[in-house]
Short mmCIF file of C-alpha atoms in Angstrom, two decimals:
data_model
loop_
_atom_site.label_atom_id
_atom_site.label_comp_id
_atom_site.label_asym_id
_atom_site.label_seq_id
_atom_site.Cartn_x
_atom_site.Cartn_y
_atom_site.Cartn_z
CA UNK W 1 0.00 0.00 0.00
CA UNK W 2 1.34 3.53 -1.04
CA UNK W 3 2.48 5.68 1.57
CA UNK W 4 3.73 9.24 2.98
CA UNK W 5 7.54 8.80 3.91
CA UNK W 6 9.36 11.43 5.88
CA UNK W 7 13.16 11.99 6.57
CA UNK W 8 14.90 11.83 9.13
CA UNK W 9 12.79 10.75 11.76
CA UNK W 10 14.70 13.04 14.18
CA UNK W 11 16.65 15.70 13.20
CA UNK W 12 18.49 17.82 16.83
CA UNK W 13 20.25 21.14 15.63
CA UNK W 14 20.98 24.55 17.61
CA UNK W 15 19.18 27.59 17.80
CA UNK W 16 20.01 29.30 14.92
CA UNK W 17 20.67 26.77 12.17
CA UNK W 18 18.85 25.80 8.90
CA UNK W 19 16.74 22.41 8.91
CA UNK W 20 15.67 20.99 5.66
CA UNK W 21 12.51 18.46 6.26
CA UNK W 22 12.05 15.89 3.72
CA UNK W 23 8.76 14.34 2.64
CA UNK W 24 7.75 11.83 -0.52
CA UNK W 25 4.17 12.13 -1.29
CA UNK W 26 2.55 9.38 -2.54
CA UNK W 27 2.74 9.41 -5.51
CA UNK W 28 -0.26 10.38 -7.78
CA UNK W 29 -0.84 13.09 -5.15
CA UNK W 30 -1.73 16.39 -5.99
CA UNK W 31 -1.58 18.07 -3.06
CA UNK W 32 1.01 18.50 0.05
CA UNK W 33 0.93 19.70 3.38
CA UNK W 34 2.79 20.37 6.29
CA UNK W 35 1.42 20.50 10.06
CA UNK W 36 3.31 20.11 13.11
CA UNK W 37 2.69 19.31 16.93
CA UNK W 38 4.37 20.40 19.53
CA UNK W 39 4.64 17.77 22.25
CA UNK W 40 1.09 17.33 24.46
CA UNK W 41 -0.78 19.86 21.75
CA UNK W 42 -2.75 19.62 19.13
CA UNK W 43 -2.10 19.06 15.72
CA UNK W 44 -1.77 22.07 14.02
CA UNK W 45 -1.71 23.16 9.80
CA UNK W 46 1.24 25.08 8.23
CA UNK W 47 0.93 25.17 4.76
CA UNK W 48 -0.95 23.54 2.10
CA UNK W 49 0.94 23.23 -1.80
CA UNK W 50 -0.61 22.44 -5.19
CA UNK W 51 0.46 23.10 -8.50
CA UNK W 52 3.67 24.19 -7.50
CA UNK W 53 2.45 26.89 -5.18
CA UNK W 54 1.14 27.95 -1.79
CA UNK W 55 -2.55 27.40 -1.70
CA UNK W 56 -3.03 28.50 2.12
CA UNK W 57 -1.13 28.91 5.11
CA UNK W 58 -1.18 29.75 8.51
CA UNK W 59 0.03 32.49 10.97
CA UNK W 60 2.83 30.33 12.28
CA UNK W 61 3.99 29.85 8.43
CA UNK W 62 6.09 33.44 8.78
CA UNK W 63 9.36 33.94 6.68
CA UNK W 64 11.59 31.80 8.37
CA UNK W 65 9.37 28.78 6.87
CA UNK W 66 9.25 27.94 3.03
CA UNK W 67 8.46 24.72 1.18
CA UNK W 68 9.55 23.25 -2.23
CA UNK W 69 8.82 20.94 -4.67
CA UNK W 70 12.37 20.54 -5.78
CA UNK W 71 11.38 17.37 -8.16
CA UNK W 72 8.61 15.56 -9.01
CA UNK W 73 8.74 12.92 -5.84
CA UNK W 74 10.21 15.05 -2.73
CA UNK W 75 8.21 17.85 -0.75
CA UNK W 76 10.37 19.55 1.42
CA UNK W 77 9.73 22.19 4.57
CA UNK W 78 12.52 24.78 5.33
CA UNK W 79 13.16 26.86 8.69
CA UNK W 80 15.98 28.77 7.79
CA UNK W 81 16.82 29.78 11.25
CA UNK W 82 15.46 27.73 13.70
CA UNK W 83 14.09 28.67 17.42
CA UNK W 84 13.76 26.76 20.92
CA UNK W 85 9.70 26.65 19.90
CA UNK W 86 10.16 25.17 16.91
CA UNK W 87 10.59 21.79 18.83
CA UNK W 88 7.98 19.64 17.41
CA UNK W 89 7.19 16.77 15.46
CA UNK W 90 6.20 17.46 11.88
CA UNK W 91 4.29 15.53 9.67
CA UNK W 92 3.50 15.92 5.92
CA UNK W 93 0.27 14.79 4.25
CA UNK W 94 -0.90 14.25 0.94
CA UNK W 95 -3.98 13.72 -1.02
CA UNK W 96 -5.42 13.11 -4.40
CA UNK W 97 -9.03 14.35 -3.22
CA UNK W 98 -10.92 14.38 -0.08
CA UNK W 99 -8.98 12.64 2.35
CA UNK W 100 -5.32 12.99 3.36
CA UNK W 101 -3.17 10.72 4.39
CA UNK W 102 0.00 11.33 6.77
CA UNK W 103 3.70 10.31 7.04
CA UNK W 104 5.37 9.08 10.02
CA UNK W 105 6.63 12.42 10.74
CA UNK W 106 9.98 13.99 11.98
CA UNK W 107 10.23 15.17 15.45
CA UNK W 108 12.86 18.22 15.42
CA UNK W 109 14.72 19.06 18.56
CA UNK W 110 16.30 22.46 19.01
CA UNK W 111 18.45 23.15 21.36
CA UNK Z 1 -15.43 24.95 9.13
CA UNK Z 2 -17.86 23.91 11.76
CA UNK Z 3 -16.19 22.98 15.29
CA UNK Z 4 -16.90 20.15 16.66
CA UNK Z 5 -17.02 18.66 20.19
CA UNK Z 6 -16.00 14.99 21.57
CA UNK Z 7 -15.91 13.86 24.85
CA UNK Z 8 -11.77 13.85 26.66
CA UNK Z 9 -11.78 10.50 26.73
CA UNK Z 10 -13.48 6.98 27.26
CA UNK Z 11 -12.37 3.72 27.71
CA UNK Z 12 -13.68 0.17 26.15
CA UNK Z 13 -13.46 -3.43 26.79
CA UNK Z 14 -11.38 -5.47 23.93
CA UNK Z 15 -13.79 -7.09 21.31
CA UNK Z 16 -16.87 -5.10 22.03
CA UNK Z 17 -18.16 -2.56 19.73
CA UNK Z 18 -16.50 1.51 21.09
CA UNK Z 19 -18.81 4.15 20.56
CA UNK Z 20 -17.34 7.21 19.52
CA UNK Z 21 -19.62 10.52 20.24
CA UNK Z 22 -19.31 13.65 18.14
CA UNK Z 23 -21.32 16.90 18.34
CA UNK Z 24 -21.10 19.38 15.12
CA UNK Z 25 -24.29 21.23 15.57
CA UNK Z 26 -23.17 24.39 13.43
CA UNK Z 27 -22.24 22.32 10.52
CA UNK Z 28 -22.88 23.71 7.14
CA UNK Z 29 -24.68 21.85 3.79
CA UNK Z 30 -21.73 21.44 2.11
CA UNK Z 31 -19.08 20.12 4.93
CA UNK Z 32 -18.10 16.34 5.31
CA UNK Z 33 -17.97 14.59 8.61
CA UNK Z 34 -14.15 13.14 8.78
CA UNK Z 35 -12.74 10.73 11.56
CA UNK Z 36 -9.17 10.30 11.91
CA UNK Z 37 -7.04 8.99 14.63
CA UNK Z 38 -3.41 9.05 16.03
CA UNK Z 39 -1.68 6.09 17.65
CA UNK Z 40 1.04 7.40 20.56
CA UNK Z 41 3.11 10.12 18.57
CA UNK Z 42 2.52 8.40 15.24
CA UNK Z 43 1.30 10.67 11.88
CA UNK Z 44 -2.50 10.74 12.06
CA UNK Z 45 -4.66 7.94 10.13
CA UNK Z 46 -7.70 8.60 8.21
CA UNK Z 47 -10.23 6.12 9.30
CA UNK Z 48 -13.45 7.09 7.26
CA UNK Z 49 -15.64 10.15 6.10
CA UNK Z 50 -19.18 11.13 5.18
CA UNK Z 51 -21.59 14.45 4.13
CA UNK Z 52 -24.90 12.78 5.22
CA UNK Z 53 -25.77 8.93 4.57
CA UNK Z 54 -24.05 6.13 6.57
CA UNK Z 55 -20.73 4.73 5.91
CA UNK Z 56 -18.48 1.87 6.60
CA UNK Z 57 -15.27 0.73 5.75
CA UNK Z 58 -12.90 -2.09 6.77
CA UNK Z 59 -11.93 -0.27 9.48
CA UNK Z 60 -15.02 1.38 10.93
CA UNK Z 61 -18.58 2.69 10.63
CA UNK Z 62 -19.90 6.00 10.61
CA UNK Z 63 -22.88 7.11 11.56
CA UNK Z 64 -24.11 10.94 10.48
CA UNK Z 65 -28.23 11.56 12.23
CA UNK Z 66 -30.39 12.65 9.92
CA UNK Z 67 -30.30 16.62 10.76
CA UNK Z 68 -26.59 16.35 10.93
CA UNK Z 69 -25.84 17.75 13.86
CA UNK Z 70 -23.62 14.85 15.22
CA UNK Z 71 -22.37 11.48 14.27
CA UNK Z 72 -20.63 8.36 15.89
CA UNK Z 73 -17.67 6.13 14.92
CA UNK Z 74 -18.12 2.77 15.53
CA UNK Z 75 -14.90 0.29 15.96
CA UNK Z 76 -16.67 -2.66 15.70
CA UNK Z 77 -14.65 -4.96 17.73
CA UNK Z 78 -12.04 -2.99 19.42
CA UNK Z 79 -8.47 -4.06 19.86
CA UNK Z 80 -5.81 -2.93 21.89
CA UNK Z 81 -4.34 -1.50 18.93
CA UNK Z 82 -7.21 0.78 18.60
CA UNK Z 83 -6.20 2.76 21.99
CA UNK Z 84 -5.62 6.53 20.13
CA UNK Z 85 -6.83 9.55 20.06
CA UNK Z 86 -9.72 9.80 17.69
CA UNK Z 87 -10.59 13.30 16.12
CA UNK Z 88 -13.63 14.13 14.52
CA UNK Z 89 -13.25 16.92 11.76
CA UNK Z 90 -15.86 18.70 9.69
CA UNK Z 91 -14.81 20.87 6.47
CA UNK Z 92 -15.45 21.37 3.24
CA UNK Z 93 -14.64 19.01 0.55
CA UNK Z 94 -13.63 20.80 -2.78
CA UNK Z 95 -11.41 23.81 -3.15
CA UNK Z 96 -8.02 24.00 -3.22
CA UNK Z 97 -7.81 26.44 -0.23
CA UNK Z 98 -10.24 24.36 1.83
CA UNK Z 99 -8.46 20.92 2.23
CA UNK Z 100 -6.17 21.73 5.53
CA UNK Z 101 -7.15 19.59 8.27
CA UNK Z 102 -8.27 21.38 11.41
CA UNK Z 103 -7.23 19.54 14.76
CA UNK Z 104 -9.16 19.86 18.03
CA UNK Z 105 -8.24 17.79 21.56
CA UNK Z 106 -10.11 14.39 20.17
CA UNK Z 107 -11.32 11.77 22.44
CA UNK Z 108 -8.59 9.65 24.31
CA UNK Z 109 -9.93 6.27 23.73
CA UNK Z 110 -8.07 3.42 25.86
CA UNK Z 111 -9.44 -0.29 24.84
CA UNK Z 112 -8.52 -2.79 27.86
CA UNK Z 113 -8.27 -6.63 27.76
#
């Protein structure tokens, strides 16, 4: 059975640095996401991608966030300079229409 | 989209039918009922959707009352493998810019042998 894969599955860096979040879709997916949940919250959206661009995103999405679609298989979430709160584990999600289904997410420790 | 309200948590015996309660009572014509559900710290799991007539799947049933205004999940003969937290979502189905996923607490369900 297709499914959402995410890498790594834990990624530590320092306050400060650039982390580059990996996701494959599955693959006759048209459209990506990004949420992320900080431990003991909810689940919360980021940003939602299809046809190569933003289709919505949320307040925490600021500038120090972006996402790619550098080819046609990897979906990928940048924080270009990362913060104590960004702590969290982040899953990606994809879906043809209607239902989305999630990878096995990365949890990102910064320290 | 619609919020929706499920009870903290409830616990059921292994091999008996779970219940899940959920209240959407604002919930507009054209927004689906969706279930999903997230083992420990795993990636969330779709389980099974629906705008207004029943549905089941092999994993579950769902059952939407006839003004809408609240639905149950039914795991049909729980395992211990079913202990999650299940989240009921409503939203729109069709749009580009309607498709995110919005998250409340869910109900803590704990199936015992």
């Amino acid at each position: 059975e297709p499914e959402v894969t995410q890498t790594p599955s834990h990624q530590v860096t320092q306050m400060g640095q650039e982390v580059i979040l990996r996701c494959v879709p599955i693959s006759n997916h048209l459209y990506f996401y990004w949420y992320r949940q900080i431990l003991g919250q909810k689940v919360e959206f980021l940003v939602s991608f299809y046809n190569n661009e933003i289709s919505e995103k949320s307040e925490i999405f600021d500038d120090q966030f972006s996402v790619e679609r550098p080819d046609g298989s990897n979906f990928t979430l940048k924080i270009r300079s990362t913060k104590l709160e960004d702590s969290a584990m982040y899953f990606c999600a994809s879906s043809e229409v209607g239902e989305q289904y999630f990878g096995p997410g990365t949890r990102l420790t910064v320290t | 989209d619609a919020k929706t309200t499920q009870p903290t948590s409830m616990d059921c015996a292994e091999g008996r039918a779970a219940n899940l309660p959920c209240n959407h009572s604002t919930i507009s014509g054209n927004e689906y009922v969706y279930w999903y559900r997230q083992i420990h710290s795993q990636g969330p799991q779709y389980i099974i959707h629906g705008l207004k007539n029943n549905e089941t799947n092999e994993m579950a049933s769902l059952i939407i009352t006839e003004d809408r205004k609240s639905s149950t999940l039914i795991l049909p003969h729980a395992t211990l493998r079913d202990t999650a937290v299940y989240y009921c979502i409503v939203r729109v189905a069709g749009g580009i810019n309607d498709y995110k996923l919005s998250f409340g607490a869910g109900t803590t369900v704990t199936v015992r042998a």
